[in-house]
PDB file of C-alpha atoms in Angstrom:
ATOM      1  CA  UNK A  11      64.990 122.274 259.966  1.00 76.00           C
ATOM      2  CA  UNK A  12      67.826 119.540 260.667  1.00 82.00           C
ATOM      3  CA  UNK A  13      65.914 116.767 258.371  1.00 83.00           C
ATOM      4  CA  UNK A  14      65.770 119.468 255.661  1.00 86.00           C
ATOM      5  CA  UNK A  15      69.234 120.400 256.279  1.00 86.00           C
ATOM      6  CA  UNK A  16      70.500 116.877 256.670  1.00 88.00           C
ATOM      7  CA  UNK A  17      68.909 116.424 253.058  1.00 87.00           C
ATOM      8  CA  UNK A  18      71.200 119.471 251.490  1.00 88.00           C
ATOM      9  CA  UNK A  19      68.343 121.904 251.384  1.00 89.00           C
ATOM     10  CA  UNK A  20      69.652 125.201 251.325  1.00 90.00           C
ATOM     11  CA  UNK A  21      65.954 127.244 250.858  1.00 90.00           C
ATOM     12  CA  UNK A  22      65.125 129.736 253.832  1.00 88.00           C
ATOM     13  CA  UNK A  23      61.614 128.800 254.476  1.00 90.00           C
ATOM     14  CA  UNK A  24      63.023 125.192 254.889  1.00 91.00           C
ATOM     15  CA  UNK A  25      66.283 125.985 257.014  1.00 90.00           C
ATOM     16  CA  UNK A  26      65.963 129.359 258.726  1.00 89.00           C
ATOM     17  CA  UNK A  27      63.650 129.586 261.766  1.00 89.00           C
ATOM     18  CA  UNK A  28      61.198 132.414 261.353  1.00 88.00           C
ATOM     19  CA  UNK A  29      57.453 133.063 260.547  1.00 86.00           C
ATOM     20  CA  UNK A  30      57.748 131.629 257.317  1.00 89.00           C
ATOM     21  CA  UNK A  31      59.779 127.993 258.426  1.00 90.00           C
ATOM     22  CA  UNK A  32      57.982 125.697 257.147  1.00 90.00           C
ATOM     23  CA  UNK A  33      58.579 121.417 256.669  1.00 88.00           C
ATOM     24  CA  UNK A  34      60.373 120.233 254.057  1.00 87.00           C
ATOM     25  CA  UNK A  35      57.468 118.465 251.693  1.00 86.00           C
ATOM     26  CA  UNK A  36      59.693 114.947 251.827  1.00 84.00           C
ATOM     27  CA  UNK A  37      59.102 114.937 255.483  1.00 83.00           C
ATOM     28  CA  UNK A  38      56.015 113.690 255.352  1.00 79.00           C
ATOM     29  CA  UNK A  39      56.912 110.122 254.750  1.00 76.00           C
ATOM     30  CA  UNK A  40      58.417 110.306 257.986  1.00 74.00           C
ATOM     31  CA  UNK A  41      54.358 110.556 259.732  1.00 68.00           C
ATOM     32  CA  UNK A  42      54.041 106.903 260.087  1.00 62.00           C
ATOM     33  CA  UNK A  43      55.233 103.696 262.031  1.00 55.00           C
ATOM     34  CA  UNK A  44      54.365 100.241 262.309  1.00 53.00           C
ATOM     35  CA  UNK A  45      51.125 101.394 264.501  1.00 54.00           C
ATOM     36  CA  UNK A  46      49.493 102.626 261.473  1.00 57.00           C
ATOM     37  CA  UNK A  47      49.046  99.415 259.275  1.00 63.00           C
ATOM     38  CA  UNK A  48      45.660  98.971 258.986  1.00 60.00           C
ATOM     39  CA  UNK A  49      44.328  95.490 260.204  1.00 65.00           C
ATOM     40  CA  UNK A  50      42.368  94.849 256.554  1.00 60.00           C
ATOM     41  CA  UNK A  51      45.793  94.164 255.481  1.00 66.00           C
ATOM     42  CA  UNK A  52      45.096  90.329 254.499  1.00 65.00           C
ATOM     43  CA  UNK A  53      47.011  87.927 257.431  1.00 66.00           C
ATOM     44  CA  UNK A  54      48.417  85.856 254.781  1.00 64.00           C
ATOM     45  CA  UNK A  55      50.396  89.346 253.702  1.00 65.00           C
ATOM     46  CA  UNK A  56      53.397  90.460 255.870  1.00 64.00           C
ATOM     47  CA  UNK A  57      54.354  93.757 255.031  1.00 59.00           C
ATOM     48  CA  UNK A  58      57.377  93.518 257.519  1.00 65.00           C
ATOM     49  CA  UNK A  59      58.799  90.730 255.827  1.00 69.00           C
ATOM     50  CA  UNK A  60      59.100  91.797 252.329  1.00 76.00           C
ATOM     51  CA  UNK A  61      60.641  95.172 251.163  1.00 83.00           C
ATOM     52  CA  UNK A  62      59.560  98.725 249.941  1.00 84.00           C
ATOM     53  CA  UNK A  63      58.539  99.100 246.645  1.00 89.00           C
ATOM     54  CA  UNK A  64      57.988 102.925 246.308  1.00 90.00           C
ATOM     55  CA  UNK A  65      55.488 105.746 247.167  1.00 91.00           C
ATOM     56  CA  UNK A  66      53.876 107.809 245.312  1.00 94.00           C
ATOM     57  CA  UNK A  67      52.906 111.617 247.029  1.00 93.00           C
ATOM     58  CA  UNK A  68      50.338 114.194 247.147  1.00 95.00           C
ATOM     59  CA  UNK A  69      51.762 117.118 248.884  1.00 94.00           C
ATOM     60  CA  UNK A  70      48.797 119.754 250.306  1.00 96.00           C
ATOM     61  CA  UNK A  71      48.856 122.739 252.706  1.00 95.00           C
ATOM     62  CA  UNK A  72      52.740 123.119 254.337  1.00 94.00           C
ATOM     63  CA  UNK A  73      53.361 121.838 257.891  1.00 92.00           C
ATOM     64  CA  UNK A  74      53.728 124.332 260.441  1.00 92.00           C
ATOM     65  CA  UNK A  75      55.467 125.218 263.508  1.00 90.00           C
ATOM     66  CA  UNK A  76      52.713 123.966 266.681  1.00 91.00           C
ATOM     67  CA  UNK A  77      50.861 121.713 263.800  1.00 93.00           C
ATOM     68  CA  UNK A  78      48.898 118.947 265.521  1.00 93.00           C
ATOM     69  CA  UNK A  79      49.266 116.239 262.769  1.00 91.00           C
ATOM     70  CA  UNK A  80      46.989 113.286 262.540  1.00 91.00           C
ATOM     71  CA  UNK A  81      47.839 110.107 260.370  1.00 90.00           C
ATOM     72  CA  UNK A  82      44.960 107.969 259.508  1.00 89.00           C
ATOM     73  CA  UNK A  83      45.735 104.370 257.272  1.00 86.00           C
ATOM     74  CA  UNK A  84      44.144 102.511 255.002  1.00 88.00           C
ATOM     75  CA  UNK A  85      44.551  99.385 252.785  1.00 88.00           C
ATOM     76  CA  UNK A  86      43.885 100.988 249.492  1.00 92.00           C
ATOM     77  CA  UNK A  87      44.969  97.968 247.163  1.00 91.00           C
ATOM     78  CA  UNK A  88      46.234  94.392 246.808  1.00 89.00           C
ATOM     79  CA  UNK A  89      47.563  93.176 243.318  1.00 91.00           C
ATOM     80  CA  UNK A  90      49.405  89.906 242.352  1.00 90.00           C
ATOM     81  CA  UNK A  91      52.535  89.872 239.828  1.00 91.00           C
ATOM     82  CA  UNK A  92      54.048  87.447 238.122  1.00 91.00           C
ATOM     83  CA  UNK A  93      58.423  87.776 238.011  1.00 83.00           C
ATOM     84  CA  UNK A  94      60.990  85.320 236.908  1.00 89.00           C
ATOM     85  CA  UNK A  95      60.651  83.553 240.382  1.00 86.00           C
ATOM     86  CA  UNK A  96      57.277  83.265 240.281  1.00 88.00           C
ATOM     87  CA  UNK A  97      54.108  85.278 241.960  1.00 86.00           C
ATOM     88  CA  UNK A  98      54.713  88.401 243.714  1.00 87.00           C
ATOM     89  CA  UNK A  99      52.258  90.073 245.787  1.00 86.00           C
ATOM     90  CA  UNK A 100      51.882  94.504 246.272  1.00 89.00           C
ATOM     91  CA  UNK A 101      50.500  96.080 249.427  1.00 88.00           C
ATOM     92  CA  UNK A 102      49.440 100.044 248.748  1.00 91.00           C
ATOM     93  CA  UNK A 103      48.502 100.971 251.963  1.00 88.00           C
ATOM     94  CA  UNK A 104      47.489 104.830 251.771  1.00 91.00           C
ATOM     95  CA  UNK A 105      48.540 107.226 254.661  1.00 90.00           C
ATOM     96  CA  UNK A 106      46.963 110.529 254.946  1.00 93.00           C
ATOM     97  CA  UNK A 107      47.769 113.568 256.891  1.00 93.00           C
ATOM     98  CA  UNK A 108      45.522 116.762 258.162  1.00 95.00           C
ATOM     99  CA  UNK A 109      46.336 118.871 260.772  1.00 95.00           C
ATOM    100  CA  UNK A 110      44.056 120.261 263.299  1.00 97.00           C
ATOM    101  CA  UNK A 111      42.277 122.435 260.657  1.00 97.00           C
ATOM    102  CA  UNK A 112      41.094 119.355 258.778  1.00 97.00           C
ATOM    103  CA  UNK A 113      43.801 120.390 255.758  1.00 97.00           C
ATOM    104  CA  UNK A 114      45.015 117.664 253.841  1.00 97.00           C
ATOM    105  CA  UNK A 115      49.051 117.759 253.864  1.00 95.00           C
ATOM    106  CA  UNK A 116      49.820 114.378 252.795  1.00 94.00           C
ATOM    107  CA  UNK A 117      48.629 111.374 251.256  1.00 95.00           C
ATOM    108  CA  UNK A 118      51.238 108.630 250.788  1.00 92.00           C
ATOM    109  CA  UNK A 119      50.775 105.957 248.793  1.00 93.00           C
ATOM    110  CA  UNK A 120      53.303 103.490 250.239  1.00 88.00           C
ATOM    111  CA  UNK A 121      53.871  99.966 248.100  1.00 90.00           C
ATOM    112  CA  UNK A 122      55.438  96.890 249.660  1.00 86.00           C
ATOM    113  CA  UNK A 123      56.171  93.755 248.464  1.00 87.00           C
ATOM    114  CA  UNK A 124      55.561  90.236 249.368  1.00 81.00           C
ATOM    115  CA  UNK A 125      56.266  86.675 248.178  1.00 75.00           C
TER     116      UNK A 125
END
C-alpha cells in the first residue's frame, strides 16, 4: 500500500487494506537485486558500471497479500550500437516472477548499457 501510495495512487484495491488489496502492477520492478544477474552475462560486460536503459513489462495475475514470490533471471540478449562516441553495448537481462501457484506475474525486460 505505501509504494502505491507514495506513487499518488488513489485506487482502493491499491491503497485500502481489504480482501481485494492488491500490488500496484509497477511494483514489480522492485522483485530484483544484484543477486539475480545471471552469470551468462559476458565478463567483459559490467552491468553495474554503465546505466539503465529502460524496461519493458508484461504484467500477469495480481500480487497478493501472503504471495510467496519467486524471481528467476536470465540473459535474454546482447546487442552492440554504434553512437557519436563510438560502440555501445545493451544487456536485456529478463526477470520473471510466479508465485507459489506457478502464475506468471511479471516478466521484466530490464536494458543496461555499457561502453
Amino acid at each position: 500500500m505505501a509504494f502505491a501510495q507514495a506513487l499518488g495512487e488513489t485506487r482502493p484495491e491499491y491503497t485500502e487494506p481489504g480482501p481485494s488489496l492488491v500490488g500496484h502492477p509497477t511494483f514489480c520492478v522492485r522483485y530484483k537485486g544484484d543477486r539475480f544477474y545471471p552469470e551468462s552475462i559476458p565478463k567483459t560486460i559490467n552491468v553495474r558500471s554503465g546505466f539503465d536503459a529502460g524496461k519493458d513489462i508484461q504484467l500477469g495475475a495480481p500480487v497478493r497479500p501472503g504471495d510467496t514470490i519467486e524471481v528467476r533471471s536470465t540473459l535474454h540478449e546482447v546487442y552492440e550500437k554504434t553512437g557519436r562516441t563510438g560502440s555501445m553495448y545493451f544487456v536485456v537481462i529478463r526477470f520473471t516472477m510466479t508465485n507459489q501457484r506457478g502464475e506468471m506475474l511479471a516478466v521484466v525486460d530490464n536494458r543496461f548499457m555499457h561502453r
